[in-house]
Amino acid sequence: MSLRVGLFGGTFDPVHNGHTEIAKAFLTSGLIDELWVLLTPYPPHKQKNIAASYDLRLKMLKEAFAGMKKLTISTIENELPKPSFSVQTIRYLKEINPNREFYYCMGEDSLSKFHTWKYYDQILKECDLMVARRPGVTHIGVEKKILQSTHFVDHDPLDISSSQIRECVSNGISIDDLVPENVKHIIEKESLYK
Ligand code: ATP
């Protein structure tokens, strides 16, 4: 049987407890054997709003997921042409890993906007989606053809976002309960999001 891999892409600006929780949910879903976390340098939809450098986002990501078994941080999207269209990443990874089966993992907010992604129908031809619920959004109204390729995973949703953290830091509000301790240290040491 081929190894089943979940691809979990994001800007992670910064990585937060919502990300680590859904990563665990993807890994315990029984659908995948490994999770590859893809740090996106320039996502097509967020190019103007990235606050922390690629290297610092990577450093925080490594700290947040340190010691998590069956999880790998991947910088592949930094080596592929930009902006990072997911279909391009998926096709490339399939080509160099012919013995693996891939799932594309995301939060429910991303699913609700998935039909606006460039080449989204091509993504569905390449792999199924794995989706974790996210507070404040719903997949009601998502096209049937997308839902037919979607697997929802069970977890306790956390109402946390990277933009909320950037806002808290810039307003001097504590982020203690929102990010892993070692990520908070990097944010403080590097004076990020001030
Ligand atoms: P921002 O607030 O800057 O838009 P974000 O918190 O959504 O950022 P991203 O790096 O854009 O973080 O998200 C990467 C992936 O993680 C996306 O698929 C997103 O849907 C998912 N995600 C992020 N936070 C949560 C959460 N709290 N619950 C479920 N999914 C989440």
PDB file of C-alpha atoms and ligand atoms in Angstrom:
ATOM      1  CA  MET A   1       0.000   0.000   0.000  1.00  0.00           C
ATOM      2  CA  SER A   2       1.302   3.497  -0.796  1.00  0.00           C
ATOM      3  CA  LEU A   3       2.164   5.876   2.000  1.00  0.00           C
ATOM      4  CA  ARG A   4      -0.574   8.481   2.519  1.00  0.00           C
ATOM      5  CA  VAL A   5       0.612  12.040   3.046  1.00  0.00           C
ATOM      6  CA  GLY A   6      -1.333  15.143   4.084  1.00  0.00           C
ATOM      7  CA  LEU A   7      -0.110  18.452   2.690  1.00  0.00           C
ATOM      8  CA  PHE A   8      -0.884  21.347   5.017  1.00  0.00           C
ATOM      9  CA  GLY A   9       0.008  24.699   3.477  1.00  0.00           C
ATOM     10  CA  GLY A  10      -0.081  28.122   5.053  1.00  0.00           C
ATOM     11  CA  THR A  11       1.597  31.472   5.513  1.00  0.00           C
ATOM     12  CA  PHE A  12       1.983  30.827   9.248  1.00  0.00           C
ATOM     13  CA  ASP A  13       2.490  34.520  10.059  1.00  0.00           C
ATOM     14  CA  PRO A  14       2.769  33.417  12.833  1.00  0.00           C
ATOM     15  CA  VAL A  15       1.998  29.739  13.440  1.00  0.00           C
ATOM     16  CA  HIS A  16      -0.487  29.443  16.335  1.00  0.00           C
ATOM     17  CA  ASN A  17      -2.289  26.904  18.541  1.00  0.00           C
ATOM     18  CA  GLY A  18      -5.100  26.574  15.981  1.00  0.00           C
ATOM     19  CA  HIS A  19      -2.542  25.286  13.469  1.00  0.00           C
ATOM     20  CA  THR A  20      -0.926  22.837  15.899  1.00  0.00           C
ATOM     21  CA  GLU A  21      -4.344  21.515  16.944  1.00  0.00           C
ATOM     22  CA  ILE A  22      -5.538  20.862  13.408  1.00  0.00           C
ATOM     23  CA  ALA A  23      -2.192  19.295  12.493  1.00  0.00           C
ATOM     24  CA  LYS A  24      -2.788  16.782  15.325  1.00  0.00           C
ATOM     25  CA  ALA A  25      -6.351  16.208  14.082  1.00  0.00           C
ATOM     26  CA  PHE A  26      -5.109  15.515  10.539  1.00  0.00           C
ATOM     27  CA  LEU A  27      -2.494  13.089  11.882  1.00  0.00           C
ATOM     28  CA  THR A  28      -4.938  11.195  14.084  1.00  0.00           C
ATOM     29  CA  SER A  29      -7.665  11.059  11.425  1.00  0.00           C
ATOM     30  CA  GLY A  30      -6.579   7.618  10.256  1.00  0.00           C
ATOM     31  CA  LEU A  31      -6.514   8.938   6.684  1.00  0.00           C
ATOM     32  CA  ILE A  32      -2.804   9.750   6.511  1.00  0.00           C
ATOM     33  CA  ASP A  33       0.507   8.291   7.670  1.00  0.00           C
ATOM     34  CA  GLU A  34       2.461  11.568   7.549  1.00  0.00           C
ATOM     35  CA  LEU A  35       1.803  15.311   7.480  1.00  0.00           C
ATOM     36  CA  TRP A  36       3.993  17.670   5.480  1.00  0.00           C
ATOM     37  CA  VAL A  37       3.609  21.291   6.549  1.00  0.00           C
ATOM     38  CA  LEU A  38       4.297  23.558   3.565  1.00  0.00           C
ATOM     39  CA  LEU A  39       5.447  27.071   4.361  1.00  0.00           C
ATOM     40  CA  THR A  40       4.145  29.289   1.565  1.00  0.00           C
ATOM     41  CA  PRO A  41       6.434  32.217   0.715  1.00  0.00           C
ATOM     42  CA  TYR A  42       3.925  34.176  -1.416  1.00  0.00           C
ATOM     43  CA  PRO A  43       0.386  32.817  -1.508  1.00  0.00           C
ATOM     44  CA  PRO A  44      -1.598  34.265  -4.454  1.00  0.00           C
ATOM     45  CA  HIS A  45      -4.253  35.764  -2.141  1.00  0.00           C
ATOM     46  CA  LYS A  46      -2.088  37.372   0.585  1.00  0.00           C
ATOM     47  CA  GLN A  47       0.974  38.815  -1.121  1.00  0.00           C
ATOM     48  CA  LYS A  48       0.687  42.289   0.360  1.00  0.00           C
ATOM     49  CA  ASN A  49      -0.098  41.319   3.922  1.00  0.00           C
ATOM     50  CA  ILE A  50       2.839  39.198   5.006  1.00  0.00           C
ATOM     51  CA  ALA A  51       4.471  40.741   8.078  1.00  0.00           C
ATOM     52  CA  ALA A  52       7.323  38.417   9.144  1.00  0.00           C
ATOM     53  CA  SER A  53      10.151  37.263   6.873  1.00  0.00           C
ATOM     54  CA  TYR A  54      10.153  33.790   5.386  1.00  0.00           C
ATOM     55  CA  ASP A  55      13.091  32.763   7.588  1.00  0.00           C
ATOM     56  CA  LEU A  56      11.433  33.885  10.802  1.00  0.00           C
ATOM     57  CA  ARG A  57       8.139  32.231   9.875  1.00  0.00           C
ATOM     58  CA  LEU A  58      10.129  29.056   9.224  1.00  0.00           C
ATOM     59  CA  LYS A  59      11.943  29.344  12.557  1.00  0.00           C
ATOM     60  CA  MET A  60       8.626  29.705  14.414  1.00  0.00           C
ATOM     61  CA  LEU A  61       7.132  26.786  12.483  1.00  0.00           C
ATOM     62  CA  LYS A  62      10.051  24.531  13.401  1.00  0.00           C
ATOM     63  CA  GLU A  63       9.720  25.465  17.077  1.00  0.00           C
ATOM     64  CA  ALA A  64       5.941  24.993  17.120  1.00  0.00           C
ATOM     65  CA  PHE A  65       6.095  21.513  15.614  1.00  0.00           C
ATOM     66  CA  ALA A  66       9.356  20.344  17.221  1.00  0.00           C
ATOM     67  CA  GLY A  67       9.038  16.762  18.394  1.00  0.00           C
ATOM     68  CA  MET A  68       5.709  16.115  16.671  1.00  0.00           C
ATOM     69  CA  LYS A  69       5.998  12.632  15.229  1.00  0.00           C
ATOM     70  CA  LYS A  70       5.221  11.910  11.575  1.00  0.00           C
ATOM     71  CA  LEU A  71       5.317  15.618  10.765  1.00  0.00           C
ATOM     72  CA  THR A  72       7.815  17.299   8.443  1.00  0.00           C
ATOM     73  CA  ILE A  73       8.234  20.982   7.670  1.00  0.00           C
ATOM     74  CA  SER A  74       8.723  21.503   3.951  1.00  0.00           C
ATOM     75  CA  THR A  75      10.234  24.548   2.226  1.00  0.00           C
ATOM     76  CA  ILE A  76       9.514  23.196  -1.245  1.00  0.00           C
ATOM     77  CA  GLU A  77       7.267  26.133  -2.184  1.00  0.00           C
ATOM     78  CA  ASN A  78      10.226  28.463  -1.747  1.00  0.00           C
ATOM     79  CA  GLU A  79      12.029  26.573  -4.501  1.00  0.00           C
ATOM     80  CA  LEU A  80       9.103  26.446  -6.941  1.00  0.00           C
ATOM     81  CA  PRO A  81       7.959  29.416  -9.082  1.00  0.00           C
ATOM     82  CA  LYS A  82       6.018  32.097  -7.192  1.00  0.00           C
ATOM     83  CA  PRO A  83       3.291  32.909  -6.370  1.00  0.00           C
ATOM     84  CA  SER A  84       2.682  29.463  -4.910  1.00  0.00           C
ATOM     85  CA  PHE A  85      -0.281  27.909  -6.647  1.00  0.00           C
ATOM     86  CA  SER A  86      -1.213  24.783  -4.694  1.00  0.00           C
ATOM     87  CA  VAL A  87      -1.867  22.755  -7.823  1.00  0.00           C
ATOM     88  CA  GLN A  88       1.708  23.340  -8.949  1.00  0.00           C
ATOM     89  CA  THR A  89       3.067  22.154  -5.580  1.00  0.00           C
ATOM     90  CA  ILE A  90       0.830  19.082  -5.543  1.00  0.00           C
ATOM     91  CA  ARG A  91       1.765  18.082  -9.094  1.00  0.00           C
ATOM     92  CA  TYR A  92       5.461  18.511  -8.377  1.00  0.00           C
ATOM     93  CA  LEU A  93       5.290  16.467  -5.168  1.00  0.00           C
ATOM     94  CA  LYS A  94       3.314  13.720  -6.915  1.00  0.00           C
ATOM     95  CA  GLU A  95       5.870  13.597  -9.692  1.00  0.00           C
ATOM     96  CA  ILE A  96       8.855  13.174  -7.358  1.00  0.00           C
ATOM     97  CA  ASN A  97       6.942  10.853  -4.976  1.00  0.00           C
ATOM     98  CA  PRO A  98       5.105   8.440  -7.299  1.00  0.00           C
ATOM     99  CA  ASN A  99       4.612   5.896  -4.511  1.00  0.00           C
ATOM    100  CA  ARG A 100       2.716   8.295  -2.229  1.00  0.00           C
ATOM    101  CA  GLU A 101      -0.948   9.241  -2.105  1.00  0.00           C
ATOM    102  CA  PHE A 102      -1.671  12.860  -1.171  1.00  0.00           C
ATOM    103  CA  TYR A 103      -4.453  14.738   0.609  1.00  0.00           C
ATOM    104  CA  TYR A 104      -4.578  18.529   0.638  1.00  0.00           C
ATOM    105  CA  CYS A 105      -5.345  19.717   4.201  1.00  0.00           C
ATOM    106  CA  MET A 106      -6.959  23.001   5.212  1.00  0.00           C
ATOM    107  CA  GLY A 107      -9.249  24.779   7.653  1.00  0.00           C
ATOM    108  CA  GLU A 108     -12.933  25.258   6.925  1.00  0.00           C
ATOM    109  CA  ASP A 109     -12.474  28.954   6.035  1.00  0.00           C
ATOM    110  CA  SER A 110     -10.177  27.899   3.204  1.00  0.00           C
ATOM    111  CA  LEU A 111     -12.710  25.305   2.057  1.00  0.00           C
ATOM    112  CA  SER A 112     -15.447  27.928   1.910  1.00  0.00           C
ATOM    113  CA  LYS A 113     -13.241  30.001  -0.440  1.00  0.00           C
ATOM    114  CA  PHE A 114     -11.769  27.041  -2.298  1.00  0.00           C
ATOM    115  CA  HIS A 115     -13.876  27.658  -5.432  1.00  0.00           C
ATOM    116  CA  THR A 116     -12.044  31.016  -5.824  1.00  0.00           C
ATOM    117  CA  TRP A 117      -8.593  29.347  -5.889  1.00  0.00           C
ATOM    118  CA  LYS A 118      -6.944  29.321  -9.274  1.00  0.00           C
ATOM    119  CA  TYR A 119      -7.148  25.856 -10.858  1.00  0.00           C
ATOM    120  CA  TYR A 120      -9.182  24.499  -7.907  1.00  0.00           C
ATOM    121  CA  ASP A 121     -10.845  21.914 -10.156  1.00  0.00           C
ATOM    122  CA  GLN A 122      -7.398  20.733 -11.203  1.00  0.00           C
ATOM    123  CA  ILE A 123      -6.501  20.237  -7.516  1.00  0.00           C
ATOM    124  CA  LEU A 124      -9.561  17.999  -7.115  1.00  0.00           C
ATOM    125  CA  LYS A 125      -8.295  15.882 -10.001  1.00  0.00           C
ATOM    126  CA  GLU A 126      -4.951  15.449  -8.242  1.00  0.00           C
ATOM    127  CA  CYS A 127      -6.099  14.629  -4.696  1.00  0.00           C
ATOM    128  CA  ASP A 128      -8.866  14.691  -2.083  1.00  0.00           C
ATOM    129  CA  LEU A 129      -9.181  17.425   0.560  1.00  0.00           C
ATOM    130  CA  MET A 130      -8.993  16.998   4.307  1.00  0.00           C
ATOM    131  CA  VAL A 131     -10.724  19.754   6.266  1.00  0.00           C
ATOM    132  CA  ALA A 132     -10.778  20.795   9.936  1.00  0.00           C
ATOM    133  CA  ARG A 133     -13.665  22.893  11.187  1.00  0.00           C
ATOM    134  CA  ARG A 134     -12.942  26.508  12.101  1.00  0.00           C
ATOM    135  CA  PRO A 135     -15.096  28.732  14.341  1.00  0.00           C
ATOM    136  CA  GLY A 136     -17.049  31.433  12.554  1.00  0.00           C
ATOM    137  CA  VAL A 137     -17.184  29.714   9.168  1.00  0.00           C
ATOM    138  CA  THR A 138     -19.294  27.063   7.577  1.00  0.00           C
ATOM    139  CA  HIS A 139     -19.087  24.921   4.490  1.00  0.00           C
ATOM    140  CA  ILE A 140     -22.802  25.392   3.790  1.00  0.00           C
ATOM    141  CA  GLY A 141     -23.033  26.524   0.190  1.00  0.00           C
ATOM    142  CA  VAL A 142     -19.798  24.857  -0.884  1.00  0.00           C
ATOM    143  CA  GLU A 143     -20.268  23.208  -4.275  1.00  0.00           C
ATOM    144  CA  LYS A 144     -21.245  19.552  -4.281  1.00  0.00           C
ATOM    145  CA  LYS A 145     -18.337  18.546  -6.475  1.00  0.00           C
ATOM    146  CA  ILE A 146     -15.923  20.003  -3.876  1.00  0.00           C
ATOM    147  CA  LEU A 147     -17.709  18.355  -0.929  1.00  0.00           C
ATOM    148  CA  GLN A 148     -17.645  15.015  -2.729  1.00  0.00           C
ATOM    149  CA  SER A 149     -13.841  15.097  -2.535  1.00  0.00           C
ATOM    150  CA  THR A 150     -13.725  16.400   1.065  1.00  0.00           C
ATOM    151  CA  HIS A 151     -13.037  14.468   4.262  1.00  0.00           C
ATOM    152  CA  PHE A 152     -13.843  16.339   7.490  1.00  0.00           C
ATOM    153  CA  VAL A 153     -11.752  15.564  10.573  1.00  0.00           C
ATOM    154  CA  ASP A 154     -12.933  15.622  14.180  1.00  0.00           C
ATOM    155  CA  HIS A 155     -11.375  18.139  16.555  1.00  0.00           C
ATOM    156  CA  ASP A 156     -12.213  20.843  19.104  1.00  0.00           C
ATOM    157  CA  PRO A 157     -12.038  24.011  17.004  1.00  0.00           C
ATOM    158  CA  LEU A 158      -9.997  26.915  18.391  1.00  0.00           C
ATOM    159  CA  ASP A 159     -10.986  30.464  17.550  1.00  0.00           C
ATOM    160  CA  ILE A 160      -7.465  31.747  16.833  1.00  0.00           C
ATOM    161  CA  SER A 161      -6.000  33.388  13.730  1.00  0.00           C
ATOM    162  CA  SER A 162      -2.608  34.786  12.783  1.00  0.00           C
ATOM    163  CA  SER A 163      -4.153  38.194  12.108  1.00  0.00           C
ATOM    164  CA  GLN A 164      -5.597  38.229  15.645  1.00  0.00           C
ATOM    165  CA  ILE A 165      -2.116  37.523  17.040  1.00  0.00           C
ATOM    166  CA  ARG A 166      -0.491  40.263  14.957  1.00  0.00           C
ATOM    167  CA  GLU A 167      -3.162  42.654  16.210  1.00  0.00           C
ATOM    168  CA  CYS A 168      -2.746  41.590  19.859  1.00  0.00           C
ATOM    169  CA  VAL A 169       1.030  42.085  19.694  1.00  0.00           C
ATOM    170  CA  SER A 170       0.712  45.493  18.087  1.00  0.00           C
ATOM    171  CA  ASN A 171      -1.765  46.530  20.821  1.00  0.00           C
ATOM    172  CA  GLY A 172       0.297  45.093  23.671  1.00  0.00           C
ATOM    173  CA  ILE A 173      -2.258  42.351  24.476  1.00  0.00           C
ATOM    174  CA  SER A 174      -0.980  39.003  25.788  1.00  0.00           C
ATOM    175  CA  ILE A 175      -0.719  36.120  23.304  1.00  0.00           C
ATOM    176  CA  ASP A 176       0.162  33.550  25.995  1.00  0.00           C
ATOM    177  CA  ASP A 177      -2.861  31.340  25.273  1.00  0.00           C
ATOM    178  CA  LEU A 178      -2.681  31.685  21.505  1.00  0.00           C
ATOM    179  CA  VAL A 179       0.782  30.494  20.456  1.00  0.00           C
ATOM    180  CA  PRO A 180       3.259  27.914  21.762  1.00  0.00           C
ATOM    181  CA  GLU A 181       5.658  29.356  24.367  1.00  0.00           C
ATOM    182  CA  ASN A 182       8.736  29.043  22.127  1.00  0.00           C
ATOM    183  CA  VAL A 183       6.937  30.891  19.307  1.00  0.00           C
ATOM    184  CA  LYS A 184       6.092  33.712  21.717  1.00  0.00           C
ATOM    185  CA  HIS A 185       9.777  33.976  22.616  1.00  0.00           C
ATOM    186  CA  ILE A 186      10.762  34.411  18.967  1.00  0.00           C
ATOM    187  CA  ILE A 187       8.052  37.055  18.439  1.00  0.00           C
ATOM    188  CA  GLU A 188       9.373  38.969  21.465  1.00  0.00           C
ATOM    189  CA  LYS A 189      13.074  38.534  20.692  1.00  0.00           C
ATOM    190  CA  GLU A 190      12.673  39.620  17.063  1.00  0.00           C
ATOM    191  CA  SER A 191      10.181  42.404  17.924  1.00  0.00           C
ATOM    192  CA  LEU A 192       7.721  41.042  15.363  1.00  0.00           C
ATOM    193  CA  TYR A 193       4.277  42.532  14.644  1.00  0.00           C
ATOM    194  CA  LYS A 194       4.882  45.758  16.639  1.00  0.00           C
TER     195      LYS A 194
HETATM  196  P1  ATP B   1      -4.526  35.007   8.777  1.00  0.00           P
HETATM  197  O1  ATP B   1      -5.283  35.406  10.004  1.00  0.00           O
HETATM  198  O2  ATP B   1      -3.276  35.809   8.545  1.00  0.00           O
HETATM  199  O3  ATP B   1      -5.409  34.944   7.544  1.00  0.00           O
HETATM  200  P2  ATP B   1      -4.588  32.142   9.475  1.00  0.00           P
HETATM  201  O4  ATP B   1      -4.725  32.124  10.962  1.00  0.00           O
HETATM  202  O5  ATP B   1      -5.802  31.805   8.682  1.00  0.00           O
HETATM  203  O6  ATP B   1      -3.948  33.530   9.001  1.00  0.00           O
HETATM  204  P3  ATP B   1      -2.895  30.635   7.669  1.00  0.00           P
HETATM  205  O7  ATP B   1      -1.431  30.454   7.773  1.00  0.00           O
HETATM  206  O8  ATP B   1      -3.423  31.488   6.588  1.00  0.00           O
HETATM  207  O9  ATP B   1      -3.388  31.174   9.112  1.00  0.00           O
HETATM  208  O10 ATP B   1      -3.627  29.229   7.655  1.00  0.00           O
HETATM  209  C1  ATP B   1      -3.092  28.043   7.160  1.00  0.00           C
HETATM  210  C2  ATP B   1      -4.177  26.998   7.183  1.00  0.00           C
HETATM  211  O11 ATP B   1      -4.620  26.756   8.520  1.00  0.00           O
HETATM  212  C3  ATP B   1      -5.438  27.351   6.371  1.00  0.00           C
HETATM  213  O12 ATP B   1      -5.906  26.184   5.722  1.00  0.00           O
HETATM  214  C4  ATP B   1      -6.434  27.779   7.437  1.00  0.00           C
HETATM  215  O13 ATP B   1      -7.760  27.511   7.028  1.00  0.00           O
HETATM  216  C5  ATP B   1      -6.036  26.881   8.598  1.00  0.00           C
HETATM  217  N1  ATP B   1      -6.331  27.463   9.923  1.00  0.00           N
HETATM  218  C6  ATP B   1      -5.703  28.508  10.505  1.00  0.00           C
HETATM  219  N2  ATP B   1      -6.187  28.733  11.731  1.00  0.00           N
HETATM  220  C7  ATP B   1      -7.155  27.814  11.957  1.00  0.00           C
HETATM  221  C8  ATP B   1      -8.052  27.519  13.056  1.00  0.00           C
HETATM  222  N3  ATP B   1      -8.048  28.261  14.172  1.00  0.00           N
HETATM  223  N4  ATP B   1      -8.905  26.480  12.906  1.00  0.00           N
HETATM  224  C9  ATP B   1      -8.925  25.731  11.767  1.00  0.00           C
HETATM  225  N5  ATP B   1      -8.114  25.966  10.698  1.00  0.00           N
HETATM  226  C10 ATP B   1      -7.245  26.982  10.780  1.00  0.00           C
END
